[in-house]
mmCIF file of C-alpha atoms and ligand atoms in Angstrom:
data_model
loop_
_atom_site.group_PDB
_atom_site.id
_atom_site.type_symbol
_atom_site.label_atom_id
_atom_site.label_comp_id
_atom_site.label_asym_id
_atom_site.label_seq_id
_atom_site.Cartn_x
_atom_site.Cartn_y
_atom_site.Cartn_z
ATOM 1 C CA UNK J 1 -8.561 1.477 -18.593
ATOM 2 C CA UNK J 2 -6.432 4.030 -20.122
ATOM 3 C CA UNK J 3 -3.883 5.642 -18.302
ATOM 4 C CA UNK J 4 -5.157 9.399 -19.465
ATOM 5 C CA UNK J 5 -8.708 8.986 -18.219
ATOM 6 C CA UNK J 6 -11.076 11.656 -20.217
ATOM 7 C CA UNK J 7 -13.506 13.004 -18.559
ATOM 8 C CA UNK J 8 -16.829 14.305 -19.977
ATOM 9 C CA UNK J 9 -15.933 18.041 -18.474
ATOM 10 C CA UNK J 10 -12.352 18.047 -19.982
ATOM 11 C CA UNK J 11 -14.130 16.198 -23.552
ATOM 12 C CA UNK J 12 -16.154 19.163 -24.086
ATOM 13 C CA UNK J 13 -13.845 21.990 -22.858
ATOM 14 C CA UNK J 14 -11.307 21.127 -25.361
ATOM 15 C CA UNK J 15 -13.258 20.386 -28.294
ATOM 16 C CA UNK J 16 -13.145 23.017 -31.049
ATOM 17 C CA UNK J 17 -16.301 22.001 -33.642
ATOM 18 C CA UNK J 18 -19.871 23.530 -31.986
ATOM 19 C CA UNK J 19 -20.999 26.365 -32.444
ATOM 20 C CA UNK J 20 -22.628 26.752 -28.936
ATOM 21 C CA UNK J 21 -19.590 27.980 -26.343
ATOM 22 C CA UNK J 22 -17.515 24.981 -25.058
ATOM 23 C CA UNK J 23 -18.521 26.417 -21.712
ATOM 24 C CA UNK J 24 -21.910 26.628 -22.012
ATOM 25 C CA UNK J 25 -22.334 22.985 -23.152
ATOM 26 C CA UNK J 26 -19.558 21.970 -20.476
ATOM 27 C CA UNK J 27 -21.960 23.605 -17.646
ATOM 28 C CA UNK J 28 -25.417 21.934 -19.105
ATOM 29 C CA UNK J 29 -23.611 18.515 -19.050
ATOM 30 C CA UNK J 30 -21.774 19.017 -15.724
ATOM 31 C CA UNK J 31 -25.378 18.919 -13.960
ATOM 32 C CA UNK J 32 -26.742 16.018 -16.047
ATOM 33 C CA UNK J 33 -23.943 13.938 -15.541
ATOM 34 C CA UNK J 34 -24.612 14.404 -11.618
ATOM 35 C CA UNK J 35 -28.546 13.863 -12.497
ATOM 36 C CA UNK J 36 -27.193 10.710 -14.299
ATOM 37 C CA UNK J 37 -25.023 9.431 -11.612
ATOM 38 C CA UNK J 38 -27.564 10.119 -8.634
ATOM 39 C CA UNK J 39 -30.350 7.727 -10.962
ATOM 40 C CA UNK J 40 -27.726 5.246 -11.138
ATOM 41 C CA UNK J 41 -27.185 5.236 -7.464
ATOM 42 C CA UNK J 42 -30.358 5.323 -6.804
ATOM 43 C CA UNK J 43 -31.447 2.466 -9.351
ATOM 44 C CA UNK J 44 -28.988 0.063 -7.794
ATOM 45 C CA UNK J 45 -30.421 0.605 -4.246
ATOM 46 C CA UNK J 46 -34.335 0.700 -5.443
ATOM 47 C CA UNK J 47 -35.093 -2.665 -4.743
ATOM 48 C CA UNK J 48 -33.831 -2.969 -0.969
ATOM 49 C CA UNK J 49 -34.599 0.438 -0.442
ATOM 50 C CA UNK J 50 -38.257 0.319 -1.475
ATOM 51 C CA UNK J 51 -38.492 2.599 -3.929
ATOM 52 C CA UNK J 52 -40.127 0.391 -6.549
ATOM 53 C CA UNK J 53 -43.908 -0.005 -7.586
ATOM 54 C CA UNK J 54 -46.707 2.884 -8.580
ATOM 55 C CA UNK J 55 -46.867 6.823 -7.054
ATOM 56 C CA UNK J 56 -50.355 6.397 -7.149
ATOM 57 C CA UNK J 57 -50.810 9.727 -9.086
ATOM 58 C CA UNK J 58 -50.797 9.905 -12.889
ATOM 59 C CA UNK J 59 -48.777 12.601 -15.180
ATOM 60 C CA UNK J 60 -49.677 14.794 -18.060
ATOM 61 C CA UNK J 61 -50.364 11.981 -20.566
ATOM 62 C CA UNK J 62 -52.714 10.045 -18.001
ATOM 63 C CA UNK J 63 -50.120 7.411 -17.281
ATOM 64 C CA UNK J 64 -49.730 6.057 -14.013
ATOM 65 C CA UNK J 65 -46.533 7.169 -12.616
ATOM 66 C CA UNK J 66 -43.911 4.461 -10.680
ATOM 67 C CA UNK J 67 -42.320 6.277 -7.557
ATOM 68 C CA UNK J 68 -39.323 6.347 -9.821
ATOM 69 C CA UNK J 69 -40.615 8.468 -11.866
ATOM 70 C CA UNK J 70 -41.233 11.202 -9.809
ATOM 71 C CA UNK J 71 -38.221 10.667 -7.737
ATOM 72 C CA UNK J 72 -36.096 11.019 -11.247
ATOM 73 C CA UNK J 73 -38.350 14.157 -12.205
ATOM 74 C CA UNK J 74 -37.384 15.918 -9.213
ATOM 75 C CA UNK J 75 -33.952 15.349 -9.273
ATOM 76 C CA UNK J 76 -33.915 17.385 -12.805
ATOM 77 C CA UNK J 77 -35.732 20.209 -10.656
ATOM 78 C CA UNK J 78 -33.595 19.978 -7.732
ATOM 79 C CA UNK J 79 -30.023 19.977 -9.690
ATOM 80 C CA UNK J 80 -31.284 22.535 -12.471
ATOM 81 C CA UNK J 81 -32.405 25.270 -9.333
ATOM 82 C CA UNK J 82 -28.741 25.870 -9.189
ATOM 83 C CA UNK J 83 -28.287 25.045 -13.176
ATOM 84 C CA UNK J 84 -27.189 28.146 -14.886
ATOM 85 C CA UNK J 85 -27.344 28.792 -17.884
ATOM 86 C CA UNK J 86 -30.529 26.497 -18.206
ATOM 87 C CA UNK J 87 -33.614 28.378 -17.044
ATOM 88 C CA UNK J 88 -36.022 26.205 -18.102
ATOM 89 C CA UNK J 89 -36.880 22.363 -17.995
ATOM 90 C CA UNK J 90 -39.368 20.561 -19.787
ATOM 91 C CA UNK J 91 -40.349 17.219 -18.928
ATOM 92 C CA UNK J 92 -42.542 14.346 -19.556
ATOM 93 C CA UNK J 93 -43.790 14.306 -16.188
ATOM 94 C CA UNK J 94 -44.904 17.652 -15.763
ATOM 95 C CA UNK J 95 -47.825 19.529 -17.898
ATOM 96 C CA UNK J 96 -45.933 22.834 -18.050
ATOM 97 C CA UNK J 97 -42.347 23.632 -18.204
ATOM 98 C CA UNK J 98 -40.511 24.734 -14.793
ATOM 99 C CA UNK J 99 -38.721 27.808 -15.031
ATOM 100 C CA UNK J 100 -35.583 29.602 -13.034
ATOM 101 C CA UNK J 101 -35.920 32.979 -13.414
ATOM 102 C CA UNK J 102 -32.145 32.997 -11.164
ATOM 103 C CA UNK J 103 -30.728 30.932 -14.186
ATOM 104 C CA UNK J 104 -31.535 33.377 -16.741
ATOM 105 C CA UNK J 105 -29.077 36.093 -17.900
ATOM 106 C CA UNK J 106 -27.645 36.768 -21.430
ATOM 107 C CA UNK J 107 -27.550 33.636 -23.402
ATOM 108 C CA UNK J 108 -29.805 30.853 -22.020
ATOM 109 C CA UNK J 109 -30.758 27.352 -22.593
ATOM 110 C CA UNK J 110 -33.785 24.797 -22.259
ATOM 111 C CA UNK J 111 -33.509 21.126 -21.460
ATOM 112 C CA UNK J 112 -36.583 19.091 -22.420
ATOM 113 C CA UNK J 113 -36.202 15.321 -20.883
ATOM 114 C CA UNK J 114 -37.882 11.994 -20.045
ATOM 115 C CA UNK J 115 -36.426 11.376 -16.633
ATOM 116 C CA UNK J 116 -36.939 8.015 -16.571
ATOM 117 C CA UNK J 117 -37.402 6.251 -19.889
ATOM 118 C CA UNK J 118 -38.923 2.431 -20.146
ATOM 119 C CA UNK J 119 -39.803 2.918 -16.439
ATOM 120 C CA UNK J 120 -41.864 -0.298 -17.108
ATOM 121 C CA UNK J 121 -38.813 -1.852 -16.535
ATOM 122 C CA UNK J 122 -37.954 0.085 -13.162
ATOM 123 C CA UNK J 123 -39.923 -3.084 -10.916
ATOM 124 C CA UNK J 124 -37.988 -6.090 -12.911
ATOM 125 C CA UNK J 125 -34.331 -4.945 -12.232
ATOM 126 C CA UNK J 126 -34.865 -4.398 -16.296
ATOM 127 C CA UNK J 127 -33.130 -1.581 -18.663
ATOM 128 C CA UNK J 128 -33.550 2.022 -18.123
ATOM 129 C CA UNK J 129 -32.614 5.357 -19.359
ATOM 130 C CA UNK J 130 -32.953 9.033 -19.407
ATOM 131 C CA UNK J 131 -33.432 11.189 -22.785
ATOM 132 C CA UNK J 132 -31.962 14.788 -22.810
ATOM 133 C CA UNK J 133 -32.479 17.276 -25.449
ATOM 134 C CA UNK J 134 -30.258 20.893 -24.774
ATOM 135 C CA UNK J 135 -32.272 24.200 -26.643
ATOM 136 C CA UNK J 136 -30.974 27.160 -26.473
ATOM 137 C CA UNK J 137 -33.759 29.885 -25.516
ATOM 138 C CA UNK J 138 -34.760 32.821 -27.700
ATOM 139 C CA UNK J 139 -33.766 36.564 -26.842
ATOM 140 C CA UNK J 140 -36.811 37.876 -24.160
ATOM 141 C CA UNK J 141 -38.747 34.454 -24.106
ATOM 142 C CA UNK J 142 -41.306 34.511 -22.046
ATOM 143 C CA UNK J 143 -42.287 31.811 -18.848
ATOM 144 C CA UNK J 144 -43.819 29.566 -22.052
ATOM 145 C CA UNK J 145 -42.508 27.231 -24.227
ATOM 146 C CA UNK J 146 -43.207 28.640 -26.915
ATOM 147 C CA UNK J 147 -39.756 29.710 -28.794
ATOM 148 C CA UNK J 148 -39.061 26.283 -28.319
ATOM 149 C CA UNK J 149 -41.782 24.549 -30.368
ATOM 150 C CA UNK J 150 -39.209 24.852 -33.127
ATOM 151 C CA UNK J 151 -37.812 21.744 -35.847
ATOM 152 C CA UNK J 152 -35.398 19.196 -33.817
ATOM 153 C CA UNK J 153 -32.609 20.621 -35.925
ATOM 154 C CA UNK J 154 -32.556 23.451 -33.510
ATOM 155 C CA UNK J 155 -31.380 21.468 -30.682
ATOM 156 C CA UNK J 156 -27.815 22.434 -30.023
ATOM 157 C CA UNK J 157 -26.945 19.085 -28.016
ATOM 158 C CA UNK J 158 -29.266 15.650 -27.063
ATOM 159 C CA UNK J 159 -28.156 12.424 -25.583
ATOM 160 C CA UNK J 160 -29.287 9.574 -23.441
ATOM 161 C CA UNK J 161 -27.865 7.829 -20.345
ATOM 162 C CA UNK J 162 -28.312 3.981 -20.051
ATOM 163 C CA UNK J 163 -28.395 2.549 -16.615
ATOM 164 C CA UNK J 164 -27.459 -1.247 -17.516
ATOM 165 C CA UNK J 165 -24.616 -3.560 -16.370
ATOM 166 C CA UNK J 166 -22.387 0.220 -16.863
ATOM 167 C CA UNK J 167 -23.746 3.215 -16.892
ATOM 168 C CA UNK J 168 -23.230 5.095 -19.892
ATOM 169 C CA UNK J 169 -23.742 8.542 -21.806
ATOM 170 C CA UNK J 170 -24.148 8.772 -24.996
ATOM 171 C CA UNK J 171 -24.147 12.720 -26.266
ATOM 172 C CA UNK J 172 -23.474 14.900 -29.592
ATOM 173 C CA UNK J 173 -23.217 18.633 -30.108
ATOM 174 C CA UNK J 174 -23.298 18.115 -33.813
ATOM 175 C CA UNK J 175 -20.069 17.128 -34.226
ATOM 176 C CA UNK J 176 -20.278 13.711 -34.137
ATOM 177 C CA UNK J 177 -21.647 10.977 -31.055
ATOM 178 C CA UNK J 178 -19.337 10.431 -28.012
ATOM 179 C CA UNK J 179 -20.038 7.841 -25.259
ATOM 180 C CA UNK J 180 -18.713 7.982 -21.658
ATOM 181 C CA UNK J 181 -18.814 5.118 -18.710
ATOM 182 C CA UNK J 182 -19.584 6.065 -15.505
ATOM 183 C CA UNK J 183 -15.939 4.984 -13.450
ATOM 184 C CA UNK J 184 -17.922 4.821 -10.396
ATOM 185 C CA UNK J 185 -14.460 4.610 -8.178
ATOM 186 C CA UNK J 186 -13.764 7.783 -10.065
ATOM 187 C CA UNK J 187 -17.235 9.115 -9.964
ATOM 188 C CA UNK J 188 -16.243 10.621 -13.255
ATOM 189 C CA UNK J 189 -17.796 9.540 -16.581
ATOM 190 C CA UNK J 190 -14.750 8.772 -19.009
ATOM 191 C CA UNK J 191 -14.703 8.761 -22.713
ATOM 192 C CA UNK J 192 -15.223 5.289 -24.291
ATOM 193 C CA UNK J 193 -15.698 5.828 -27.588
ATOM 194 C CA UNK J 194 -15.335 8.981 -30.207
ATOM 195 C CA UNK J 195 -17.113 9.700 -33.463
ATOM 196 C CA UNK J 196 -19.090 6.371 -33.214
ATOM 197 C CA UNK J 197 -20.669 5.348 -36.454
ATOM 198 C CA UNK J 198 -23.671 3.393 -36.899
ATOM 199 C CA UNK J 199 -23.450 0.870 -39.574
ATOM 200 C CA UNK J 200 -25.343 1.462 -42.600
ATOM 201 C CA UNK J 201 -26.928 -1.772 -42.016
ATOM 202 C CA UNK J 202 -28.269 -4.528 -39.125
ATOM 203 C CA UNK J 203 -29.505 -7.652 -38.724
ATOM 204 C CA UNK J 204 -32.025 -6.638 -35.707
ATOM 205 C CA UNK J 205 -35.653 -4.887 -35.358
ATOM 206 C CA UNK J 206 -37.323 -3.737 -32.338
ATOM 207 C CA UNK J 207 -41.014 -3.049 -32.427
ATOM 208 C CA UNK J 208 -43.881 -4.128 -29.778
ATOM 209 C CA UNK J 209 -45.342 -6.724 -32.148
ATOM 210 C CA UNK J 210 -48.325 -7.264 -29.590
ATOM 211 C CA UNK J 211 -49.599 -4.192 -31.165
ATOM 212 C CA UNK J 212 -50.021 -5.851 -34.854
ATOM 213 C CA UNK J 213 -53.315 -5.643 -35.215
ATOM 214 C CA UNK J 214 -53.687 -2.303 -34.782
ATOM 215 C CA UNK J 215 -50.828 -1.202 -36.994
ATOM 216 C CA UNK J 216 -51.372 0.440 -40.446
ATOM 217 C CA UNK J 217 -51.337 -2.140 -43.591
ATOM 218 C CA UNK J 218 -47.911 -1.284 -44.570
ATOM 219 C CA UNK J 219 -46.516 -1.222 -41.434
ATOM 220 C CA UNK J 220 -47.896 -4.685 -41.276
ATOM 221 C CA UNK J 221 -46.485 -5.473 -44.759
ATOM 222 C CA UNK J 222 -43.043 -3.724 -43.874
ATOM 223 C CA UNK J 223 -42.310 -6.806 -40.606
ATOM 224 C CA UNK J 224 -43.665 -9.367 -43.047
ATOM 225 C CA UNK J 225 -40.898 -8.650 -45.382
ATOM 226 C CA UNK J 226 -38.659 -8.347 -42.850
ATOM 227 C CA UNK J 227 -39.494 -11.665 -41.228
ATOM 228 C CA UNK J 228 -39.621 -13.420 -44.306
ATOM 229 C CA UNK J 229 -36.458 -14.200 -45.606
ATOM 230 C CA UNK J 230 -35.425 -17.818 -45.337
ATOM 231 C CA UNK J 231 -31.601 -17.642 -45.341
ATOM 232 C CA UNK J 232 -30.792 -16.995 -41.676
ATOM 233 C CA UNK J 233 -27.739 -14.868 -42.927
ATOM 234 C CA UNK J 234 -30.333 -12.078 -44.375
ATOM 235 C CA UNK J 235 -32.834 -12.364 -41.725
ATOM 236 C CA UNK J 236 -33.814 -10.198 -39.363
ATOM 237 C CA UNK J 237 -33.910 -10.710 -35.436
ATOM 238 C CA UNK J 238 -36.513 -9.078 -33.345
ATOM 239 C CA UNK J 239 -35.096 -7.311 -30.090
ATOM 240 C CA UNK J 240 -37.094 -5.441 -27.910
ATOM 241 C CA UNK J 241 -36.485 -4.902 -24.101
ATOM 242 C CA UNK J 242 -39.083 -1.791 -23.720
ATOM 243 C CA UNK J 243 -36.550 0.929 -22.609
ATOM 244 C CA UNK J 244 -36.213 2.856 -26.156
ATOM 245 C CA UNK J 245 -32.375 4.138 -24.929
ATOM 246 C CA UNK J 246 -32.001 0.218 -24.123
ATOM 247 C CA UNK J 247 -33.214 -0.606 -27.583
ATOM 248 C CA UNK J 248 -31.532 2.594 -29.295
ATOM 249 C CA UNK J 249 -28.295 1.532 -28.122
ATOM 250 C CA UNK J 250 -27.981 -1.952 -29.311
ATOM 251 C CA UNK J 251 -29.021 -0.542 -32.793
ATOM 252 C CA UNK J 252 -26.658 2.810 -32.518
ATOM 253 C CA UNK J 253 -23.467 0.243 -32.127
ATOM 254 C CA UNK J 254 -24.683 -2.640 -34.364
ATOM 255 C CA UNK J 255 -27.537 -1.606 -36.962
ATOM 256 C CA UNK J 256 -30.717 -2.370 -37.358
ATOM 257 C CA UNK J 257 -34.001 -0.666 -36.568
ATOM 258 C CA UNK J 258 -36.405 0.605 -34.040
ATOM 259 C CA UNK J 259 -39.656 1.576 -34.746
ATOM 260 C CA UNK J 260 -42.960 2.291 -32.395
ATOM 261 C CA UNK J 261 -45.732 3.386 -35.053
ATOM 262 C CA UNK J 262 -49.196 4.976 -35.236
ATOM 263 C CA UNK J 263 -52.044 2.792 -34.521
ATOM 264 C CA UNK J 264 -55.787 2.726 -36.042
ATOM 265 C CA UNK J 265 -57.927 1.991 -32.592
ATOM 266 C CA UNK J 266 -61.093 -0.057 -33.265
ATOM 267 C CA UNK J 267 -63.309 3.044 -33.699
ATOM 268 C CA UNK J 268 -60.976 4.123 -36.595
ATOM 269 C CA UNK J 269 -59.232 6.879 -34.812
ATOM 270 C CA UNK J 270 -55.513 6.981 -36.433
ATOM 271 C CA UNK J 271 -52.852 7.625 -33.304
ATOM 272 C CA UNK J 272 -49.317 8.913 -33.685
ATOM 273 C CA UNK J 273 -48.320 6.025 -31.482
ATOM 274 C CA UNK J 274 -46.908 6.978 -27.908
ATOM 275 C CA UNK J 275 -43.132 8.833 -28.090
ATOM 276 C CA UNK J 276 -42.989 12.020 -27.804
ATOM 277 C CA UNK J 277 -41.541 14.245 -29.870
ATOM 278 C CA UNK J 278 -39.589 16.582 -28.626
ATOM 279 C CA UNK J 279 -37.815 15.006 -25.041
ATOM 280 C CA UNK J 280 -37.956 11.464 -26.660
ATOM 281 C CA UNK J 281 -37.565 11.638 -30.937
ATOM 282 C CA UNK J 282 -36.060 14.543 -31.725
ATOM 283 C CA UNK J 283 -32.872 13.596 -29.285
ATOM 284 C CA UNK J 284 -32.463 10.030 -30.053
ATOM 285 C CA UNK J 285 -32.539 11.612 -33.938
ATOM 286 C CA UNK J 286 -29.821 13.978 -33.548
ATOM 287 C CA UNK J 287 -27.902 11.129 -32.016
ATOM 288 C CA UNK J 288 -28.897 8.563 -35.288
ATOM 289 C CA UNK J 289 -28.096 11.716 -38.005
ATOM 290 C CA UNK J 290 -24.890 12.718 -36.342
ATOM 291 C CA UNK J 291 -23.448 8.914 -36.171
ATOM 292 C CA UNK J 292 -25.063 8.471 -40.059
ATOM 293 C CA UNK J 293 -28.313 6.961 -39.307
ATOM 294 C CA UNK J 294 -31.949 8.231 -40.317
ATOM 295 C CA UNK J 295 -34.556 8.912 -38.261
ATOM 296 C CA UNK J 296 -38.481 9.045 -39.509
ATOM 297 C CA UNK J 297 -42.118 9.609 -38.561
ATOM 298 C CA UNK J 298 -42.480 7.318 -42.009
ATOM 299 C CA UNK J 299 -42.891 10.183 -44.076
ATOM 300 C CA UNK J 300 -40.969 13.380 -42.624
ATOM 301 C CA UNK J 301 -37.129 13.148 -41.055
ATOM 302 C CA UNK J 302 -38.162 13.815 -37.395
ATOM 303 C CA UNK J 303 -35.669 16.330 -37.298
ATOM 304 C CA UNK J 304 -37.765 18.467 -39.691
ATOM 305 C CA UNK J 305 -40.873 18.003 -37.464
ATOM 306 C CA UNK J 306 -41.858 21.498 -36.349
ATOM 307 C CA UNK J 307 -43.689 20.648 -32.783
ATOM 308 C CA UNK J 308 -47.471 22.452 -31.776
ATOM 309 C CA UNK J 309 -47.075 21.430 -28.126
ATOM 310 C CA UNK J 310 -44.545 20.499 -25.641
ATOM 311 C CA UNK J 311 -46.281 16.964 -25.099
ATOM 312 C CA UNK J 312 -46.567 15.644 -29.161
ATOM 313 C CA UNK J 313 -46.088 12.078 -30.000
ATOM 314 C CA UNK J 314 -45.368 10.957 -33.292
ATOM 315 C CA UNK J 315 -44.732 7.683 -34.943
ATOM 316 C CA UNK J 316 -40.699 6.712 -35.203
ATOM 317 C CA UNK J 317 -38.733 4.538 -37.764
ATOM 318 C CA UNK J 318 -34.756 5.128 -36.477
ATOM 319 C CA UNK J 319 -31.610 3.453 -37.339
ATOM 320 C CA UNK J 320 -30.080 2.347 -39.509
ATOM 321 C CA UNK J 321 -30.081 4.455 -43.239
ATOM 322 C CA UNK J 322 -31.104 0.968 -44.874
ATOM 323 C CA UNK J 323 -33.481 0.079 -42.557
ATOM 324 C CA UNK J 324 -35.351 3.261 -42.170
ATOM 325 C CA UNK J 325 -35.213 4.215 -45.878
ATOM 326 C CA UNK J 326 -36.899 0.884 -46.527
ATOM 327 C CA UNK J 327 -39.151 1.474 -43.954
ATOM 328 C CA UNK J 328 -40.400 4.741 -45.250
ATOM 329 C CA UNK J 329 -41.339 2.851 -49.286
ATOM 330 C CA UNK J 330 -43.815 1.025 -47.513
ATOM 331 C CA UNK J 331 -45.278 3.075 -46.325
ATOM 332 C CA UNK J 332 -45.980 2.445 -42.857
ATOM 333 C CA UNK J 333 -48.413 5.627 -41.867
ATOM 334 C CA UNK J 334 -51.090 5.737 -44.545
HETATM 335 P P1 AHM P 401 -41.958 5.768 -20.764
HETATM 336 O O1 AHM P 401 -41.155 6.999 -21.070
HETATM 337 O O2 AHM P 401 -43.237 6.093 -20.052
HETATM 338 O O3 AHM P 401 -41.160 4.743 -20.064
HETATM 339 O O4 AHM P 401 -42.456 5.165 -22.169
HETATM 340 C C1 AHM P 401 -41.526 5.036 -23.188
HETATM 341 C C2 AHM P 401 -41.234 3.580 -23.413
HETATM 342 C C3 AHM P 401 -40.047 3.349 -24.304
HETATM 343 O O5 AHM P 401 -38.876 3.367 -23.557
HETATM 344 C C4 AHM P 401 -40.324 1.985 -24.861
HETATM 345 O O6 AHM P 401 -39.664 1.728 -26.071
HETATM 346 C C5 AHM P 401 -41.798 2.013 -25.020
HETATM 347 O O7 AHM P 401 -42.303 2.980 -24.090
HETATM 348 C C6 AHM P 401 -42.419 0.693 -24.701
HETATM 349 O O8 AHM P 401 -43.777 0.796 -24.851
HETATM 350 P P2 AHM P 401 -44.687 -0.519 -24.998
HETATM 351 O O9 AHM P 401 -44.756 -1.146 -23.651
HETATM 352 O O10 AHM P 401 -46.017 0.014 -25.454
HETATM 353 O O11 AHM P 401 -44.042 -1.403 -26.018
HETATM 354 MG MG1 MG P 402 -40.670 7.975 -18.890
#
């Protein structure tokens, strides 16, 4: 390890390129890197302490939720009570945002999360993350969301945290994509890499290919020609380990794509498949644009998609600039 250890605080304190106050972001991050670091704690301890398996209570989108999943939705209430500047938190476990009336004096801030993303994974010691997306709030919002249904390209910082063999926290505030390790003898999480680019190209796809059948003809047509190549040095692997930071990251450091489309269900209803928008897409987008990757509902950049409700899905094409711009001429979503 390096013998001037940065630390997340210190990164963002002494960085000059946002336009959202050093401090600010510094005091936003300070509480999610101790939400991050209790998950990780906690995820190494589930499966003795017996905190693994189904709530028995559903959320918002009528999904069952794991005990995890409430545990990790809490601990964003619980640290954000005392979370100044951030008044607000929006989350894919609760119907309505909660709000902090304490937090909220002069310039103020939203973060809209999935607590615990690919929580399928959560009872097989598999991949997990946590998607953050930082909004600033609008001059005399009211207890709604509603100044924040606004383009991604508002957000004024996103990231993830991966909970694999190292915790890590991946983050940009426009000015390029950082990643930190958790030290956990330091407790701190310390730069790892700077400025990461993702290359323009990959030799990997990640898509739920059980769901084939109900995918639109050119999404259909898009895996075919990306499956069919016969020399192995232009082929394409499939990758998919059902955490979409898991997936993200492999594809943010070596290429490729990930992609969960729309579906047309039996009785010829057309879905926008099942991310949502604006705590799931419109984060992991600001993290592909700023480290020169694309990021697509197939027809729109996601980070032009102006939301109508805190809970949309939409379908998602990210990655790599080859990949996704390929992607997008066939067509996937029509
Ligand atoms: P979750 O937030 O409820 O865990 O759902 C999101 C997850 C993604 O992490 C993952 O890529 C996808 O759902 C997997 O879905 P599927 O099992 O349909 O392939
Ligand atoms: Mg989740």
């Amino acid at each position: 390890m390096s013998d001037q250890p940065l630390t997340l605080t210190r990164h963002l304190l002494t960085r000059e390129e946002t336009t959202t106050p050093p401090e600010d972001l510094a005091l936003v991050m300070e509480r999610i890197a101790v939400i991050a670091k209790r998950i990780s704690r906690k995820l190494i301890h589930a499966t003795l302490g017996g905190h693994l398996g189904y709530s028995g209570d559903t959320n918002v989108q009528g999904e069952q939720q794991k005990k995890l999943d409430d545990w990790t939705n809490q601990t964003f209430l619980e640290v954000f009570r005392h979370g100044y500047p951030v008044c607000s938190i929006v989350s894919e476990e609760m119907e309505k945002p909660t709000h902090y009336e304490r937090n909220c004096r002069g310039r103020s801030y939203a973060v809209l999360c999935d607590p615990l993303d690919g929580s399928s994974n959560s009872d097989n010691n598999g991949l997990l993350g946590t998607i953050f997306s930082i909004r600033e709030r609008a001059r005399g919002h009211g207890f709604d969301a509603s100044d924040l249904l606004a383009p991604g390209s508002r957000q004024v910082a996103a990231g993830y945290v991966l909970y694999g063999p190292a915790t890590q926290l991946v983050f940009t505030a426009g000015a390029g994509v950082d990643i930190f390790t958790l030290d956990r003898e330091l407790g701190e999480f310390i730069l790892w890499r700077e400025k990461v680019k993702m290359p323009r190209r990959g030799t990997t796809y990640a898509v739920n290919q059980g769901n084939a059948s109900r995918w639109h003809p050119g999404m259909r047509k898009l895996v075919e020609h990306m499956t069919s190549r016969k020399d192995k040095a232009s082929s394409y692997a499939l990758r998919y380990c059902g955490c979409f930071a898991g997936d993200f990251h492999r594809i943010l450091l070596e290429g490729g794509i990930y992609i969960y489309p729309g579906e047309v269900l039996p009785d010829g209803k057309v879905t926008n498949g099942k991310l949502r928008l604006m705590y799931e897409l419109a984060p992991m987008a600001m993290v592909a644009e700023q480290a020169g990757g694309r990021a697509s509902n197939g027809n729109v950049d996601i980070l032009d998609l102006t939301p109508t409700d805190i809970h949309e899905r939409q379908p998602i094409y990210i990655g790599s600039t080859e990949e996704v711009t390929l992607a997008e001429r066939f067509k996937p979503e029509s």
